[in-house]
PDB file of C-alpha atoms and ligand atoms in Angstrom:
ATOM      1  CA  UNK A   5      49.328  24.028  59.157  1.00 87.00           C
ATOM      2  CA  UNK A   6      46.958  22.615  56.516  1.00 92.00           C
ATOM      3  CA  UNK A   7      43.679  22.626  55.781  1.00 94.00           C
ATOM      4  CA  UNK A   8      41.269  19.624  55.779  1.00 93.00           C
ATOM      5  CA  UNK A   9      41.077  17.620  52.319  1.00 95.00           C
ATOM      6  CA  UNK A  10      37.153  17.243  51.724  1.00 94.00           C
ATOM      7  CA  UNK A  11      36.019  14.334  49.312  1.00 94.00           C
ATOM      8  CA  UNK A  12      32.903  14.731  47.071  1.00 95.00           C
ATOM      9  CA  UNK A  13      31.553  11.210  48.102  1.00 96.00           C
ATOM     10  CA  UNK A  14      31.647   8.507  50.884  1.00 97.00           C
ATOM     11  CA  UNK A  15      33.835   5.512  51.244  1.00 98.00           C
ATOM     12  CA  UNK A  16      31.474   2.465  50.995  1.00 98.00           C
ATOM     13  CA  UNK A  17      33.119  -0.972  52.181  1.00 98.00           C
ATOM     14  CA  UNK A  18      32.580  -3.657  54.198  1.00 98.00           C
ATOM     15  CA  UNK A  19      33.623  -2.778  57.591  1.00 98.00           C
ATOM     16  CA  UNK A  20      34.429  -5.289  60.883  1.00 98.00           C
ATOM     17  CA  UNK A  21      33.371  -5.057  64.296  1.00 98.00           C
ATOM     18  CA  UNK A  22      35.453  -3.055  66.952  1.00 98.00           C
ATOM     19  CA  UNK A  23      36.660   0.332  67.707  1.00 98.00           C
ATOM     20  CA  UNK A  24      37.682   2.594  64.759  1.00 98.00           C
ATOM     21  CA  UNK A  25      38.942   6.038  64.212  1.00 98.00           C
ATOM     22  CA  UNK A  26      37.913   7.304  61.075  1.00 98.00           C
ATOM     23  CA  UNK A  27      39.655  10.370  59.479  1.00 97.00           C
ATOM     24  CA  UNK A  28      38.225  13.611  59.393  1.00 97.00           C
ATOM     25  CA  UNK A  29      41.197  15.767  57.971  1.00 97.00           C
ATOM     26  CA  UNK A  30      41.519  14.002  54.808  1.00 96.00           C
ATOM     27  CA  UNK A  31      45.308  13.917  55.063  1.00 97.00           C
ATOM     28  CA  UNK A  32      45.503  10.250  56.163  1.00 97.00           C
ATOM     29  CA  UNK A  33      47.542   7.543  53.891  1.00 97.00           C
ATOM     30  CA  UNK A  34      45.137   5.052  55.267  1.00 97.00           C
ATOM     31  CA  UNK A  35      41.933   6.590  54.405  1.00 97.00           C
ATOM     32  CA  UNK A  36      39.173   6.063  55.710  1.00 97.00           C
ATOM     33  CA  UNK A  37      41.150   5.589  59.036  1.00 98.00           C
ATOM     34  CA  UNK A  38      43.098   8.006  60.811  1.00 98.00           C
ATOM     35  CA  UNK A  39      47.037   7.683  60.698  1.00 98.00           C
ATOM     36  CA  UNK A  40      47.935  10.717  62.880  1.00 97.00           C
ATOM     37  CA  UNK A  41      47.864  12.950  59.798  1.00 97.00           C
ATOM     38  CA  UNK A  42      45.590  15.420  61.618  1.00 97.00           C
ATOM     39  CA  UNK A  43      48.142  16.010  64.018  1.00 96.00           C
ATOM     40  CA  UNK A  44      51.589  15.919  61.715  1.00 97.00           C
ATOM     41  CA  UNK A  45      49.676  18.621  59.613  1.00 96.00           C
ATOM     42  CA  UNK A  46      48.113  20.611  62.003  1.00 96.00           C
ATOM     43  CA  UNK A  47      44.966  20.425  60.490  1.00 95.00           C
ATOM     44  CA  UNK A  48      42.834  21.261  64.005  1.00 95.00           C
ATOM     45  CA  UNK A  49      40.774  18.527  63.008  1.00 95.00           C
ATOM     46  CA  UNK A  50      40.231  15.244  65.192  1.00 97.00           C
ATOM     47  CA  UNK A  51      39.197  11.747  64.026  1.00 97.00           C
ATOM     48  CA  UNK A  52      35.978  10.555  64.756  1.00 97.00           C
ATOM     49  CA  UNK A  53      36.284   7.384  67.175  1.00 97.00           C
ATOM     50  CA  UNK A  54      33.205   5.147  67.067  1.00 96.00           C
ATOM     51  CA  UNK A  55      32.519   1.053  67.982  1.00 97.00           C
ATOM     52  CA  UNK A  56      31.337  -0.734  65.030  1.00 98.00           C
ATOM     53  CA  UNK A  57      28.911  -3.120  66.556  1.00 97.00           C
ATOM     54  CA  UNK A  58      28.763  -5.763  63.739  1.00 97.00           C
ATOM     55  CA  UNK A  59      30.465  -6.620  60.389  1.00 98.00           C
ATOM     56  CA  UNK A  60      28.741  -5.255  57.690  1.00 98.00           C
ATOM     57  CA  UNK A  61      28.581  -2.303  54.861  1.00 98.00           C
ATOM     58  CA  UNK A  62      29.476   1.111  56.023  1.00 98.00           C
ATOM     59  CA  UNK A  63      29.344   4.493  54.077  1.00 98.00           C
ATOM     60  CA  UNK A  64      31.861   6.752  55.619  1.00 98.00           C
ATOM     61  CA  UNK A  65      31.623  10.363  55.236  1.00 97.00           C
ATOM     62  CA  UNK A  66      34.388  12.097  53.069  1.00 97.00           C
ATOM     63  CA  UNK A  67      32.822  15.568  52.830  1.00 96.00           C
ATOM     64  CA  UNK A  68      32.733  15.833  56.455  1.00 95.00           C
ATOM     65  CA  UNK A  69      29.427  17.517  56.537  1.00 96.00           C
ATOM     66  CA  UNK A  70      27.108  14.768  57.465  1.00 97.00           C
ATOM     67  CA  UNK A  71      24.811  15.397  60.523  1.00 98.00           C
ATOM     68  CA  UNK A  72      25.806  11.583  61.511  1.00 97.00           C
ATOM     69  CA  UNK A  73      29.395  11.733  61.406  1.00 97.00           C
ATOM     70  CA  UNK A  74      31.465   9.597  60.695  1.00 97.00           C
ATOM     71  CA  UNK A  75      28.477   8.015  58.696  1.00 98.00           C
ATOM     72  CA  UNK A  76      27.350   9.638  55.130  1.00 98.00           C
ATOM     73  CA  UNK A  77      23.776  10.711  55.560  1.00 98.00           C
ATOM     74  CA  UNK A  78      23.387  12.102  51.742  1.00 97.00           C
ATOM     75  CA  UNK A  79      24.609  15.532  52.618  1.00 97.00           C
ATOM     76  CA  UNK A  80      27.405  15.550  49.841  1.00 96.00           C
ATOM     77  CA  UNK A  81      24.830  15.462  47.413  1.00 96.00           C
ATOM     78  CA  UNK A  82      23.526  18.880  48.190  1.00 96.00           C
ATOM     79  CA  UNK A  83      26.906  20.590  48.221  1.00 91.00           C
ATOM     80  CA  UNK A  84      27.427  21.319  44.566  1.00 72.00           C
TER      81      UNK A  84
HETATM   82  S1  LIG B   3      29.989  12.034  51.995  1.00 92.59           S
HETATM   83 FE1  LIG B   3      27.770  11.644  52.141  1.00 92.59          FE
HETATM   84  S2  LIG B   3      27.228  13.366  53.666  1.00 92.59           S
HETATM   85 FE2  LIG B   3      29.718  13.417  53.439  1.00 92.59          FE
END
């Protein structure tokens, strides 16, 4: 069993339209996407699955404290 790994800032990148599963345990080797590591490592955390409705820039939360997961809402800047 492994604890989740939390980053200190979002991953910002150009995303494409479609259904996505974003890693919330931090163990994925394909961040920000889930690769099943939450299950293999028994983190007790599930990925966030959502539909991206159009191509464009996204900021995916890596601190996992956002009130708007999987998207960054700026909460990471208050965690220091
Ligand atoms: S990374 Fe910004 S709120 Fe989590």
